[in-house]
Coordinates of C-alpha atoms in Angstrom, one line a residue:
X12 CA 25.3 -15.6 0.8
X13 CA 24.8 -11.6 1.9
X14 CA 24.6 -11.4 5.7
X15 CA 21.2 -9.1 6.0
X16 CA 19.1 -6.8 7.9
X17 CA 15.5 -6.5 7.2
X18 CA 13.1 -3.6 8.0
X19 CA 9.3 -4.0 7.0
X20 CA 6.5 -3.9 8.7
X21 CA 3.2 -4.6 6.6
X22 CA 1.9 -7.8 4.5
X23 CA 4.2 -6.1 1.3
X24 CA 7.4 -6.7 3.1
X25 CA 6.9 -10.4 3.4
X26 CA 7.0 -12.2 0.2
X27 CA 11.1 -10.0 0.4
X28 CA 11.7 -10.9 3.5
X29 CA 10.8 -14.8 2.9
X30 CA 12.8 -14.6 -0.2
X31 CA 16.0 -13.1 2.0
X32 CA 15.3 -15.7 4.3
X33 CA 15.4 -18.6 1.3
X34 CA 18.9 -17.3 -0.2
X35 CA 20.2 -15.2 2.8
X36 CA 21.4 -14.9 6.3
X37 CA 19.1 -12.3 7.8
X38 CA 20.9 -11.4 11.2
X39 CA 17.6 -9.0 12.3
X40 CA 14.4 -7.4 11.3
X41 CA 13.4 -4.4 12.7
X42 CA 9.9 -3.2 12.1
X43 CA 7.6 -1.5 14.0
X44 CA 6.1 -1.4 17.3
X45 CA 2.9 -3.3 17.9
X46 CA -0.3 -1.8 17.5
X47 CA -3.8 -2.0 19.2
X48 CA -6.6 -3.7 16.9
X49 CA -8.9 -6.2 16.8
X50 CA -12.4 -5.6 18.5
X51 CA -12.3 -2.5 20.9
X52 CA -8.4 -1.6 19.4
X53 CA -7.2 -3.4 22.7
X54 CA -5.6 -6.7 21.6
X55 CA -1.9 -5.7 20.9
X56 CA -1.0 -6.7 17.4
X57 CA 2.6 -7.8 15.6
X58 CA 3.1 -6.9 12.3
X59 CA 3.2 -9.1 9.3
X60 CA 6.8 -8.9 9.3
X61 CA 7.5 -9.5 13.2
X62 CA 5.8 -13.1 12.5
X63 CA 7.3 -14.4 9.7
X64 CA 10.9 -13.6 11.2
X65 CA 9.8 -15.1 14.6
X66 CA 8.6 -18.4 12.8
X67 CA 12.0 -18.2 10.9
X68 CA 13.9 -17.7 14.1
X69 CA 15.1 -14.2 13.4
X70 CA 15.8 -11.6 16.1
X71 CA 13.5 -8.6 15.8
X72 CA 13.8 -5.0 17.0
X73 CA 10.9 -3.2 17.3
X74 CA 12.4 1.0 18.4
X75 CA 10.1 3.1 18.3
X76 CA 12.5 5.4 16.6
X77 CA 15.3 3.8 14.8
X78 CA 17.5 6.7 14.3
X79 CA 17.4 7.5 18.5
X80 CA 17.7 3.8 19.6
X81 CA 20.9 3.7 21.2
X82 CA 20.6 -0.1 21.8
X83 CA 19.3 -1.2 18.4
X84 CA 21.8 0.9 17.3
X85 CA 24.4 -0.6 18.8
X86 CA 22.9 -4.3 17.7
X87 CA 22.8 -3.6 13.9
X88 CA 26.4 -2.1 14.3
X89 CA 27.9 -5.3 15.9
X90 CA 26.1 -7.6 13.7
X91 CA 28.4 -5.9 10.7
X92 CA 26.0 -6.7 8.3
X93 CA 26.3 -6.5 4.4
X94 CA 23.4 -4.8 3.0
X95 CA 20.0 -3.7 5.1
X96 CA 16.9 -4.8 3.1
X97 CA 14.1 -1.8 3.4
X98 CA 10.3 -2.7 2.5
X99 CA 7.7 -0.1 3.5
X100 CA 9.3 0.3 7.1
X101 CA 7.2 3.2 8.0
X102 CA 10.2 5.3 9.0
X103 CA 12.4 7.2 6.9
X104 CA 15.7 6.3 8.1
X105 CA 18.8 8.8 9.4
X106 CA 22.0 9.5 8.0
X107 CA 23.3 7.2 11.6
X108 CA 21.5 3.9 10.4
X109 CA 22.4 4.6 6.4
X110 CA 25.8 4.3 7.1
X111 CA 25.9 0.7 9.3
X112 CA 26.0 -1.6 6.4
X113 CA 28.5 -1.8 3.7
X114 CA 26.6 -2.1 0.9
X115 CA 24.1 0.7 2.2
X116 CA 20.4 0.1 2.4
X117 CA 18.5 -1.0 -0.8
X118 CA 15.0 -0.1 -0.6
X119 CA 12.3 -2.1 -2.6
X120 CA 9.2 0.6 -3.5
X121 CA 6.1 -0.2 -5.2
X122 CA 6.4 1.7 -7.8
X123 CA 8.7 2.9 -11.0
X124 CA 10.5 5.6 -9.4
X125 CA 10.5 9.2 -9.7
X126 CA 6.6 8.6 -10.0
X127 CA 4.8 8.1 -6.8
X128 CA 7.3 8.2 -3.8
X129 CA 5.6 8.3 -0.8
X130 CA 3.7 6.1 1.5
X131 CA 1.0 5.2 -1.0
X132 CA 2.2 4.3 -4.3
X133 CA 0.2 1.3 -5.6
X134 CA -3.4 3.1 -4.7
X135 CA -2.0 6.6 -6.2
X136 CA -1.3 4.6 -9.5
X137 CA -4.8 3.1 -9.1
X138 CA -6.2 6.4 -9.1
X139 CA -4.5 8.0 -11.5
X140 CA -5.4 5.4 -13.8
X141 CA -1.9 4.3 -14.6
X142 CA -1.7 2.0 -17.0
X143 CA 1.4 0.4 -16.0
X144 CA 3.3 0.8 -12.7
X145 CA 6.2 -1.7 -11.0
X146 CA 9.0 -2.1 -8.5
X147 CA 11.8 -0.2 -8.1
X148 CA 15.3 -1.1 -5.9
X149 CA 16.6 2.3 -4.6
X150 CA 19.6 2.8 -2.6
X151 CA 18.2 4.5 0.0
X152 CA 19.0 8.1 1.3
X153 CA 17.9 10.6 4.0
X154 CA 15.0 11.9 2.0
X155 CA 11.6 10.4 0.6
X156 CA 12.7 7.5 -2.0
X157 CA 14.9 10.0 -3.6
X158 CA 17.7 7.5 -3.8
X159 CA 19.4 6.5 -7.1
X160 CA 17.8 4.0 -8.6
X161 CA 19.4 0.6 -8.7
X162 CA 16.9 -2.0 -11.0
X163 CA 13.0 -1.5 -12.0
X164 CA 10.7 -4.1 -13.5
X165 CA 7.4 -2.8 -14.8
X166 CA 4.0 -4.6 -14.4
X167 CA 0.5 -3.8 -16.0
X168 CA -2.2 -2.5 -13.9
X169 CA -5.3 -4.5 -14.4
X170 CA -8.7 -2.7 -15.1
X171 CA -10.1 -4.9 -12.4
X172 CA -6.8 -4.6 -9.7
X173 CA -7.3 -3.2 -6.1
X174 CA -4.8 -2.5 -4.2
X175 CA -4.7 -5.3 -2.4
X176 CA -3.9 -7.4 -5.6
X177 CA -1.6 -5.1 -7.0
X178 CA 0.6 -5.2 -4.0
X179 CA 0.5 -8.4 -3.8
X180 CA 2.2 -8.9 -7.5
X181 CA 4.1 -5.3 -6.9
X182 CA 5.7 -8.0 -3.7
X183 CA 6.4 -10.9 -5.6
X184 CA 8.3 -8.8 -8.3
X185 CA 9.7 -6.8 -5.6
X186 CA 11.1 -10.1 -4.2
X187 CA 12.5 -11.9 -7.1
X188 CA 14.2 -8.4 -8.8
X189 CA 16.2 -8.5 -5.6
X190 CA 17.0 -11.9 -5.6
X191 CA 18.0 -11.4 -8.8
X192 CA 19.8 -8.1 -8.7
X193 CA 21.7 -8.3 -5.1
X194 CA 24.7 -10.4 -6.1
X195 CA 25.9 -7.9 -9.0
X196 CA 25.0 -5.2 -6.2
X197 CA 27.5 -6.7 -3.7
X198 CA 29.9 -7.4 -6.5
X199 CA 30.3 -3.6 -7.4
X200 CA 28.8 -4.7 -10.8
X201 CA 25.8 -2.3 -10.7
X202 CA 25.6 1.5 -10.9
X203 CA 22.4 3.0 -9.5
X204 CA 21.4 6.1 -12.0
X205 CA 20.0 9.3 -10.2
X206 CA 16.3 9.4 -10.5
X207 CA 15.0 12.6 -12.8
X208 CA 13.5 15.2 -10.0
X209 CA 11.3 16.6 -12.9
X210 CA 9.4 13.6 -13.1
X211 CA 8.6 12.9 -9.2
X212 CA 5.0 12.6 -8.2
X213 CA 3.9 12.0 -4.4
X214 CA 1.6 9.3 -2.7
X215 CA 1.0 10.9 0.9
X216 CA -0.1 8.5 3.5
X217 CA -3.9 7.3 3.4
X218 CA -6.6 8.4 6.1
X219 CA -9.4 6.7 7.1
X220 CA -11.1 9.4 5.9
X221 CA -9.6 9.8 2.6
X222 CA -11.7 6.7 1.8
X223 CA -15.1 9.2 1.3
X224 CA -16.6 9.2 -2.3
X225 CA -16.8 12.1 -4.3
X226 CA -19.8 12.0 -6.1
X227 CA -19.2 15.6 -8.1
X228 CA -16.4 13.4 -9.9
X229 CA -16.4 11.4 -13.3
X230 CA -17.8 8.2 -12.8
X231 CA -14.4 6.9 -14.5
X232 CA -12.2 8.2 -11.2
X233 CA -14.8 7.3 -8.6
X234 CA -14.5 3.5 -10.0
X235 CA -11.2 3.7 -9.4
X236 CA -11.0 5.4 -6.2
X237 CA -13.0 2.2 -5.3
X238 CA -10.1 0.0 -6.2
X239 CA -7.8 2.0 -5.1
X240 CA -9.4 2.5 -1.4
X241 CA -9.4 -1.8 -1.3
X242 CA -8.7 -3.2 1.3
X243 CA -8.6 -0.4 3.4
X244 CA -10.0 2.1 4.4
X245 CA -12.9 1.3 1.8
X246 CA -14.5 3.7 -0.2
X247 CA -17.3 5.0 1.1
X248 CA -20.8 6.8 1.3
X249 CA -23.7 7.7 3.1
X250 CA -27.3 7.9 2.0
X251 CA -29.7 10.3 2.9
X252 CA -30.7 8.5 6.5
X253 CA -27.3 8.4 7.1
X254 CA -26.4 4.8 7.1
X255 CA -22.7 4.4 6.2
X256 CA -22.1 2.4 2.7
X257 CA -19.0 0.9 2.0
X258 CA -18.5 0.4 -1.6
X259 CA -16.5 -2.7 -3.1
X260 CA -17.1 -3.4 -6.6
X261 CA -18.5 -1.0 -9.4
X262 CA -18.7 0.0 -13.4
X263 CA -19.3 3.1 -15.5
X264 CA -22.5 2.7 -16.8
X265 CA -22.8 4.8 -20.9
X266 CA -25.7 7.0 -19.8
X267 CA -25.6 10.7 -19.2
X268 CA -28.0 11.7 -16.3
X269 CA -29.4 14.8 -15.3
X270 CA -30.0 14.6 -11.8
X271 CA -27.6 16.1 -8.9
X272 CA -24.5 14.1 -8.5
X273 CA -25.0 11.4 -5.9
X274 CA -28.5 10.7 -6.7
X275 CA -29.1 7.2 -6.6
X276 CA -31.1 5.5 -10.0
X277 CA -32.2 2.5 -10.9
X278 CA -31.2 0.7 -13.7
X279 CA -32.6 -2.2 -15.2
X280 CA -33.0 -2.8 -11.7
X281 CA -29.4 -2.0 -10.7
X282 CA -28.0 0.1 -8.4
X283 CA -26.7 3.1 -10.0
X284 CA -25.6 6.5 -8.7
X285 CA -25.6 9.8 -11.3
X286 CA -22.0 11.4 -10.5
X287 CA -20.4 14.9 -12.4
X288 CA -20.1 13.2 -15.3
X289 CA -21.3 9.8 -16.1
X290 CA -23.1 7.1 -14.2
X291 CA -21.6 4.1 -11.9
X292 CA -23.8 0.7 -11.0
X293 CA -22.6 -0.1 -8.1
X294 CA -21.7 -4.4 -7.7
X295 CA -21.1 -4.7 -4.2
X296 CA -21.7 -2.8 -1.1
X297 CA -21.7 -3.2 2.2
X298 CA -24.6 -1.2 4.6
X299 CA -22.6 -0.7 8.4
X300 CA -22.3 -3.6 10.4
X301 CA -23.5 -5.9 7.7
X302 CA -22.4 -8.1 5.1
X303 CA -21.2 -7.2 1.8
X304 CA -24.3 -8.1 -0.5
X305 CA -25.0 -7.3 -4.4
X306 CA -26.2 -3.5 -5.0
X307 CA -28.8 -4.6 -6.7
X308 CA -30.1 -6.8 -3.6
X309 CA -29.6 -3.8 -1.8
X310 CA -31.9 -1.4 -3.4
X311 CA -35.0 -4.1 -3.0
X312 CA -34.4 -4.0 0.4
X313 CA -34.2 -0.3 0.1
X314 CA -36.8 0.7 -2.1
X315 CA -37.2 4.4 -0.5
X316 CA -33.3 5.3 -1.7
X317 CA -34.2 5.4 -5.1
X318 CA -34.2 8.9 -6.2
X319 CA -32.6 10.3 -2.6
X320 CA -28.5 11.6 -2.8
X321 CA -25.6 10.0 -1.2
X322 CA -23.1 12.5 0.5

């Protein structure tokens, strides 16, 4: 039994952490600070990860910076641990907490490194339309998931996945390849191989407003910059009285229109919106401060928006 520290913060890290917590000792988890949300942004928040080690009993750190924390520093040092766990922290670590455990610190990253390093790797692959992506363990370094590579398992990417149910399985995998891989790790039975520098592709953090459609582009990469902005922020619109669509489900549609990208059509009484190349029906929306509802449903409700253009 490996005597662990964990770092995590969002919903990701917890399916790993539960699973160090069923075969290990975890002596801490540090994640981050709490955060205002809720209504107003003025309830203070935990993470995922700072409430499944409190249920479990675990001690948690939350620094604001790691790397300057004199007295977290000073915990993780005493607690002479093993091997630190990292899943999407939020902070990339210093040289000064790399070299507390023994057995250094073995990231778990949502995707098969060198491709997507980064903050965003399960919606990049989204949409880049990736047909395959996984989990990598990575022994982490200074830099951005540059560390060798210790295992990888791949996993399909579904035509219908979002990121929400991609990291979900990305988590489970994540979980059970370290379950499976840290013993040999600890026994000095594994040798992590450099990853190829050629071959790296970055997924920089996602903005709110990174969530805004693109009409001018195929219908093929808005469809998937739908699932890829799922859960958050959503991907979203505004029609020509500026009401703020979020959109949730849609499909390419075989028709070539002629009208300006962003023109909303009907279709055999569908929803459909003509984009730079190729047309996309939209499923499900959601019209601000109201419930998601069928596009279709929508557009009867709406019957001035055919032939206007979303922006």
């Amino acid at each position: 039994m490996a005597r662990i520290v964990f770092l995590g913060t969002p919903e990701y890290a917890v399916p790993i952490l539960q699973a160090c917590l069923q075969h290990h000792e975890v002596l801490y988890a540090v994640t981050q600070p709490d955060r205002y949300g809720g209504r107003g942004r003025r309830q203070l928040i935990a993470s995922p990860v700072k409430r499944t080690a409190a249920d479990a009993g675990v001690p948690v750190l939350q620094p604001v910076r790691l790397s300057r924390d004199t007295e977290s520093l000073s915990l993780l040092g005493e607690a002479r641990a093993d091997v630190f766990v990292l899943a999407a922290y939020g902070q990339i670590l210093r040289p000064n907490v790399l070299a507390l455990p023994r057995h250094g610190v073995i990231g778990v990253h949502a995707s098969l490194l060198p491709r997507w390093r980064g903050a965003s790797p399960v919606a990049a692959a989204i949409r880049a339309g990736d047909t395959e992506t996984g989990v990598s363990l990575m022994l982490t370094e200074a830099g951005l998931d540059t560390g060798p590579v210790i295992a990888q398992i791949p996993t399909p990417v579904a035509p219908e996945d979002t990121t929400g149910s991609l990291t979900a399985r990305l988590a489970d995998l994540g979980a059970s390849l370290l379950i499976d891989t840290l013993p040999a790790w600890l026994a000095g039975e594994v040798g992590p191989q450099q990853q190829e520098e050629a071959l790296a592709t970055y997924a920089p953090e996602i903005a709110k407003e990174d969530g805004r459609v693109d009409w001018s582009q195929s219908a093929a990469a808005i469809e998937r910059h739908i699932r890829a902005m799922s859960p958050w922020p959503g991907a979203f619109t505004f029609t020509a009285g500026d009401t703020r669509l979020t959109l949730w489900q849609a499909h390419v549609l075989e028709r070539t229109p002629g009208d300006v990208p962003g023109t909303v059509l009907t279709v055999d009484g569908a929803l459909a919106v003509a984009t730079g190349e190729g047309m996309l029906c939209v499923d499900l929306l959601q019209p601000a401060g109201r419930r998601t509802m069928p596009g279709d449903a929508y557009l009867r409700g709406q019957p001035d928006l055919a032939g206007t253009v979303l922006r």
